Amino acid sequence: QVQLVESGGGLVQAGGSLRLSCAASGRTFTWNAMGWFRQAPGKEREFVATINWSGGRIVYTDSVKGRFTISRDNAKNTVYLQMNNMKPEDTAVYYCAASKPWGPGYVGAERNEYDYWGQGTQVTVSS
């Protein structure tokens, strides 16, 4: 099993920045994709960003392009989400997810492409 633990959430004013971290432990894989999703109150969990094993393939949802940056440090089994110029509509619980090792280029933008999930971290952006 893979355990994922997110950290770095909190309260920030609009225009501010936060950096989320997700540390993986247990049975960690090579060649797995990592992703960030978020869920606002009363809404479905939605895709935010994904990164492949090497970091050479990255996909963002349109609403965060140019503001958020996903990265990973495989030596530390950690994935990051740097969030800049944050907006009130970014308020949500943010979840880290890991896929099975489908291949070095694999990325996933759908919830069902991920097998392991963290417990989530709350991010609140005030206007």
JSON list of C-alpha atoms in Angstrom, two decimals:
[
{"chain": "A", "resi": 1, "resn": "GLN", "atom": "CA", "xyz": [0.00, 0.00, 0.00]},
{"chain": "A", "resi": 2, "resn": "VAL", "atom": "CA", "xyz": [0.98, 3.61, -0.58]},
{"chain": "A", "resi": 3, "resn": "GLN", "atom": "CA", "xyz": [0.27, 6.27, 2.01]},
{"chain": "A", "resi": 4, "resn": "LEU", "atom": "CA", "xyz": [0.03, 9.90, 0.96]},
{"chain": "A", "resi": 5, "resn": "VAL", "atom": "CA", "xyz": [0.10, 12.80, 3.41]},
{"chain": "A", "resi": 6, "resn": "GLU", "atom": "CA", "xyz": [-0.58, 16.37, 2.29]},
{"chain": "A", "resi": 7, "resn": "SER", "atom": "CA", "xyz": [0.61, 19.46, 4.12]},
{"chain": "A", "resi": 8, "resn": "GLY", "atom": "CA", "xyz": [0.89, 23.18, 3.54]},
{"chain": "A", "resi": 9, "resn": "GLY", "atom": "CA", "xyz": [-2.74, 24.19, 3.39]},
{"chain": "A", "resi": 10, "resn": "GLY", "atom": "CA", "xyz": [-4.11, 27.21, 5.22]},
{"chain": "A", "resi": 11, "resn": "LEU", "atom": "CA", "xyz": [-5.70, 30.63, 4.91]},
{"chain": "A", "resi": 12, "resn": "VAL", "atom": "CA", "xyz": [-4.33, 33.16, 2.45]},
{"chain": "A", "resi": 13, "resn": "GLN", "atom": "CA", "xyz": [-5.55, 36.44, 1.02]},
{"chain": "A", "resi": 14, "resn": "ALA", "atom": "CA", "xyz": [-6.39, 36.79, -2.66]},
{"chain": "A", "resi": 15, "resn": "GLY", "atom": "CA", "xyz": [-3.22, 37.33, -4.64]},
{"chain": "A", "resi": 16, "resn": "GLY", "atom": "CA", "xyz": [-1.15, 35.40, -2.13]},
{"chain": "A", "resi": 17, "resn": "SER", "atom": "CA", "xyz": [0.72, 32.11, -2.40]},
{"chain": "A", "resi": 18, "resn": "LEU", "atom": "CA", "xyz": [0.80, 28.69, -0.79]},
{"chain": "A", "resi": 19, "resn": "ARG", "atom": "CA", "xyz": [2.92, 25.62, -1.40]},
{"chain": "A", "resi": 20, "resn": "LEU", "atom": "CA", "xyz": [1.37, 22.22, -0.85]},
{"chain": "A", "resi": 21, "resn": "SER", "atom": "CA", "xyz": [3.46, 19.11, -0.29]},
{"chain": "A", "resi": 22, "resn": "CYS", "atom": "CA", "xyz": [2.51, 15.46, -0.55]},
{"chain": "A", "resi": 23, "resn": "ALA", "atom": "CA", "xyz": [4.81, 12.87, 0.95]},
{"chain": "A", "resi": 24, "resn": "ALA", "atom": "CA", "xyz": [4.48, 9.25, -0.13]},
{"chain": "A", "resi": 25, "resn": "SER", "atom": "CA", "xyz": [5.46, 6.32, 2.03]},
{"chain": "A", "resi": 26, "resn": "GLY", "atom": "CA", "xyz": [4.97, 2.59, 2.14]},
{"chain": "A", "resi": 27, "resn": "ARG", "atom": "CA", "xyz": [5.14, 0.75, -1.13]},
{"chain": "A", "resi": 28, "resn": "THR", "atom": "CA", "xyz": [6.31, 3.53, -3.42]},
{"chain": "A", "resi": 29, "resn": "PHE", "atom": "CA", "xyz": [6.54, 2.99, -7.15]},
{"chain": "A", "resi": 30, "resn": "THR", "atom": "CA", "xyz": [8.61, 4.13, -10.03]},
{"chain": "A", "resi": 31, "resn": "TRP", "atom": "CA", "xyz": [6.92, 5.28, -13.23]},
{"chain": "A", "resi": 32, "resn": "ASN", "atom": "CA", "xyz": [3.76, 6.41, -11.50]},
{"chain": "A", "resi": 33, "resn": "ALA", "atom": "CA", "xyz": [1.89, 9.62, -12.21]},
{"chain": "A", "resi": 34, "resn": "MET", "atom": "CA", "xyz": [1.11, 12.02, -9.40]},
{"chain": "A", "resi": 35, "resn": "GLY", "atom": "CA", "xyz": [-1.82, 14.38, -9.38]},
{"chain": "A", "resi": 36, "resn": "TRP", "atom": "CA", "xyz": [-3.54, 17.11, -7.42]},
{"chain": "A", "resi": 37, "resn": "PHE", "atom": "CA", "xyz": [-7.31, 17.37, -7.24]},
{"chain": "A", "resi": 38, "resn": "ARG", "atom": "CA", "xyz": [-9.56, 19.70, -5.26]},
{"chain": "A", "resi": 39, "resn": "GLN", "atom": "CA", "xyz": [-13.10, 19.68, -3.94]},
{"chain": "A", "resi": 40, "resn": "ALA", "atom": "CA", "xyz": [-15.04, 22.78, -3.02]},
{"chain": "A", "resi": 41, "resn": "PRO", "atom": "CA", "xyz": [-18.13, 22.58, -0.79]},
{"chain": "A", "resi": 42, "resn": "GLY", "atom": "CA", "xyz": [-21.09, 21.19, -2.68]},
{"chain": "A", "resi": 43, "resn": "LYS", "atom": "CA", "xyz": [-19.03, 20.41, -5.78]},
{"chain": "A", "resi": 44, "resn": "GLU", "atom": "CA", "xyz": [-17.45, 17.37, -7.36]},
{"chain": "A", "resi": 45, "resn": "ARG", "atom": "CA", "xyz": [-13.77, 16.65, -6.87]},
{"chain": "A", "resi": 46, "resn": "GLU", "atom": "CA", "xyz": [-11.98, 18.17, -9.84]},
{"chain": "A", "resi": 47, "resn": "PHE", "atom": "CA", "xyz": [-8.60, 17.75, -11.50]},
{"chain": "A", "resi": 48, "resn": "VAL", "atom": "CA", "xyz": [-5.97, 20.43, -10.91]},
{"chain": "A", "resi": 49, "resn": "ALA", "atom": "CA", "xyz": [-2.62, 19.15, -12.17]},
{"chain": "A", "resi": 50, "resn": "THR", "atom": "CA", "xyz": [-0.69, 16.00, -13.00]},
{"chain": "A", "resi": 51, "resn": "ILE", "atom": "CA", "xyz": [2.98, 15.14, -13.53]},
{"chain": "A", "resi": 52, "resn": "ASN", "atom": "CA", "xyz": [4.69, 12.07, -14.91]},
{"chain": "A", "resi": 53, "resn": "TRP", "atom": "CA", "xyz": [7.58, 10.21, -13.32]},
{"chain": "A", "resi": 54, "resn": "SER", "atom": "CA", "xyz": [10.39, 12.31, -14.82]},
{"chain": "A", "resi": 55, "resn": "GLY", "atom": "CA", "xyz": [8.56, 15.61, -14.59]},
{"chain": "A", "resi": 56, "resn": "GLY", "atom": "CA", "xyz": [8.75, 16.07, -18.33]},
{"chain": "A", "resi": 57, "resn": "ARG", "atom": "CA", "xyz": [5.01, 15.78, -18.89]},
{"chain": "A", "resi": 58, "resn": "ILE", "atom": "CA", "xyz": [2.71, 18.12, -16.99]},
{"chain": "A", "resi": 59, "resn": "VAL", "atom": "CA", "xyz": [-0.95, 18.94, -17.49]},
{"chain": "A", "resi": 60, "resn": "TYR", "atom": "CA", "xyz": [-2.98, 21.64, -15.75]},
{"chain": "A", "resi": 61, "resn": "THR", "atom": "CA", "xyz": [-6.65, 22.44, -15.72]},
{"chain": "A", "resi": 62, "resn": "ASP", "atom": "CA", "xyz": [-7.27, 25.72, -17.54]},
{"chain": "A", "resi": 63, "resn": "SER", "atom": "CA", "xyz": [-8.27, 27.70, -14.48]},
{"chain": "A", "resi": 64, "resn": "VAL", "atom": "CA", "xyz": [-4.84, 27.33, -12.83]},
{"chain": "A", "resi": 65, "resn": "LYS", "atom": "CA", "xyz": [-2.54, 27.63, -15.85]},
{"chain": "A", "resi": 66, "resn": "GLY", "atom": "CA", "xyz": [0.06, 30.32, -15.30]},
{"chain": "A", "resi": 67, "resn": "ARG", "atom": "CA", "xyz": [-0.64, 30.44, -11.56]},
{"chain": "A", "resi": 68, "resn": "PHE", "atom": "CA", "xyz": [0.04, 26.92, -10.23]},
{"chain": "A", "resi": 69, "resn": "THR", "atom": "CA", "xyz": [3.15, 24.79, -10.69]},
{"chain": "A", "resi": 70, "resn": "ILE", "atom": "CA", "xyz": [3.36, 21.07, -9.99]},
{"chain": "A", "resi": 71, "resn": "SER", "atom": "CA", "xyz": [6.72, 19.43, -9.38]},
{"chain": "A", "resi": 72, "resn": "ARG", "atom": "CA", "xyz": [8.12, 16.28, -7.82]},
{"chain": "A", "resi": 73, "resn": "ASP", "atom": "CA", "xyz": [11.27, 15.11, -6.07]},
{"chain": "A", "resi": 74, "resn": "ASN", "atom": "CA", "xyz": [11.46, 11.36, -6.53]},
{"chain": "A", "resi": 75, "resn": "ALA", "atom": "CA", "xyz": [14.41, 11.02, -4.16]},
{"chain": "A", "resi": 76, "resn": "LYS", "atom": "CA", "xyz": [12.16, 12.39, -1.42]},
{"chain": "A", "resi": 77, "resn": "ASN", "atom": "CA", "xyz": [8.98, 10.66, -2.68]},
{"chain": "A", "resi": 78, "resn": "THR", "atom": "CA", "xyz": [7.30, 14.05, -2.59]},
{"chain": "A", "resi": 79, "resn": "VAL", "atom": "CA", "xyz": [5.16, 16.05, -5.00]},
{"chain": "A", "resi": 80, "resn": "TYR", "atom": "CA", "xyz": [4.52, 19.76, -4.67]},
{"chain": "A", "resi": 81, "resn": "LEU", "atom": "CA", "xyz": [1.93, 22.27, -5.81]},
{"chain": "A", "resi": 82, "resn": "GLN", "atom": "CA", "xyz": [3.07, 25.88, -5.79]},
{"chain": "A", "resi": 83, "resn": "MET", "atom": "CA", "xyz": [0.04, 28.14, -5.93]},
{"chain": "A", "resi": 84, "resn": "ASN", "atom": "CA", "xyz": [0.53, 31.82, -6.79]},
{"chain": "A", "resi": 85, "resn": "ASN", "atom": "CA", "xyz": [-1.86, 34.70, -7.42]},
{"chain": "A", "resi": 86, "resn": "MET", "atom": "CA", "xyz": [-4.53, 32.76, -5.64]},
{"chain": "A", "resi": 87, "resn": "LYS", "atom": "CA", "xyz": [-8.22, 33.55, -6.04]},
{"chain": "A", "resi": 88, "resn": "PRO", "atom": "CA", "xyz": [-11.23, 32.95, -3.78]},
{"chain": "A", "resi": 89, "resn": "GLU", "atom": "CA", "xyz": [-12.45, 30.32, -6.25]},
{"chain": "A", "resi": 90, "resn": "ASP", "atom": "CA", "xyz": [-9.33, 28.28, -5.42]},
{"chain": "A", "resi": 91, "resn": "THR", "atom": "CA", "xyz": [-10.84, 27.61, -1.99]},
{"chain": "A", "resi": 92, "resn": "ALA", "atom": "CA", "xyz": [-11.22, 23.85, -1.58]},
{"chain": "A", "resi": 93, "resn": "VAL", "atom": "CA", "xyz": [-9.84, 20.76, 0.05]},
{"chain": "A", "resi": 94, "resn": "TYR", "atom": "CA", "xyz": [-6.81, 19.73, -2.01]},
{"chain": "A", "resi": 95, "resn": "TYR", "atom": "CA", "xyz": [-6.02, 16.05, -2.47]},
{"chain": "A", "resi": 96, "resn": "CYS", "atom": "CA", "xyz": [-2.85, 14.38, -3.64]},
{"chain": "A", "resi": 97, "resn": "ALA", "atom": "CA", "xyz": [-3.14, 11.20, -5.68]},
{"chain": "A", "resi": 98, "resn": "ALA", "atom": "CA", "xyz": [-0.79, 8.53, -7.01]},
{"chain": "A", "resi": 99, "resn": "SER", "atom": "CA", "xyz": [-1.34, 6.13, -9.87]},
{"chain": "A", "resi": 100, "resn": "LYS", "atom": "CA", "xyz": [0.00, 2.64, -10.32]},
{"chain": "A", "resi": 101, "resn": "PRO", "atom": "CA", "xyz": [3.24, 2.43, -12.35]},
{"chain": "A", "resi": 102, "resn": "TRP", "atom": "CA", "xyz": [1.75, 2.41, -15.83]},
{"chain": "A", "resi": 103, "resn": "GLY", "atom": "CA", "xyz": [4.87, 3.79, -17.48]},
{"chain": "A", "resi": 104, "resn": "PRO", "atom": "CA", "xyz": [7.40, 6.63, -17.44]},
{"chain": "A", "resi": 105, "resn": "GLY", "atom": "CA", "xyz": [5.28, 8.99, -19.53]},
{"chain": "A", "resi": 106, "resn": "TYR", "atom": "CA", "xyz": [1.99, 8.34, -17.83]},
{"chain": "A", "resi": 107, "resn": "VAL", "atom": "CA", "xyz": [-0.12, 11.25, -16.61]},
{"chain": "A", "resi": 108, "resn": "GLY", "atom": "CA", "xyz": [-3.74, 11.23, -15.57]},
{"chain": "A", "resi": 109, "resn": "ALA", "atom": "CA", "xyz": [-6.45, 13.89, -15.45]},
{"chain": "A", "resi": 110, "resn": "GLU", "atom": "CA", "xyz": [-9.30, 11.67, -14.31]},
{"chain": "A", "resi": 111, "resn": "ARG", "atom": "CA", "xyz": [-10.07, 10.51, -10.79]},
{"chain": "A", "resi": 112, "resn": "ASN", "atom": "CA", "xyz": [-10.35, 6.88, -11.84]},
{"chain": "A", "resi": 113, "resn": "GLU", "atom": "CA", "xyz": [-6.77, 6.91, -13.12]},
{"chain": "A", "resi": 114, "resn": "TYR", "atom": "CA", "xyz": [-5.49, 7.11, -9.57]},
{"chain": "A", "resi": 115, "resn": "ASP", "atom": "CA", "xyz": [-5.39, 4.33, -7.01]},
{"chain": "A", "resi": 116, "resn": "TYR", "atom": "CA", "xyz": [-4.06, 6.07, -3.90]},
{"chain": "A", "resi": 117, "resn": "TRP", "atom": "CA", "xyz": [-5.29, 9.25, -2.25]},
{"chain": "A", "resi": 118, "resn": "GLY", "atom": "CA", "xyz": [-4.26, 11.46, 0.63]},
{"chain": "A", "resi": 119, "resn": "GLN", "atom": "CA", "xyz": [-6.61, 12.71, 3.31]},
{"chain": "A", "resi": 120, "resn": "GLY", "atom": "CA", "xyz": [-6.71, 16.25, 1.92]},
{"chain": "A", "resi": 121, "resn": "THR", "atom": "CA", "xyz": [-5.62, 19.66, 3.14]},
{"chain": "A", "resi": 122, "resn": "GLN", "atom": "CA", "xyz": [-7.87, 22.71, 3.39]},
{"chain": "A", "resi": 123, "resn": "VAL", "atom": "CA", "xyz": [-6.99, 25.79, 1.37]},
{"chain": "A", "resi": 124, "resn": "THR", "atom": "CA", "xyz": [-9.01, 28.95, 1.96]},
{"chain": "A", "resi": 125, "resn": "VAL", "atom": "CA", "xyz": [-8.52, 32.13, -0.05]},
{"chain": "A", "resi": 126, "resn": "SER", "atom": "CA", "xyz": [-10.14, 35.25, 1.35]},
{"chain": "A", "resi": 127, "resn": "SER", "atom": "CA", "xyz": [-11.19, 38.16, -0.85]}
]
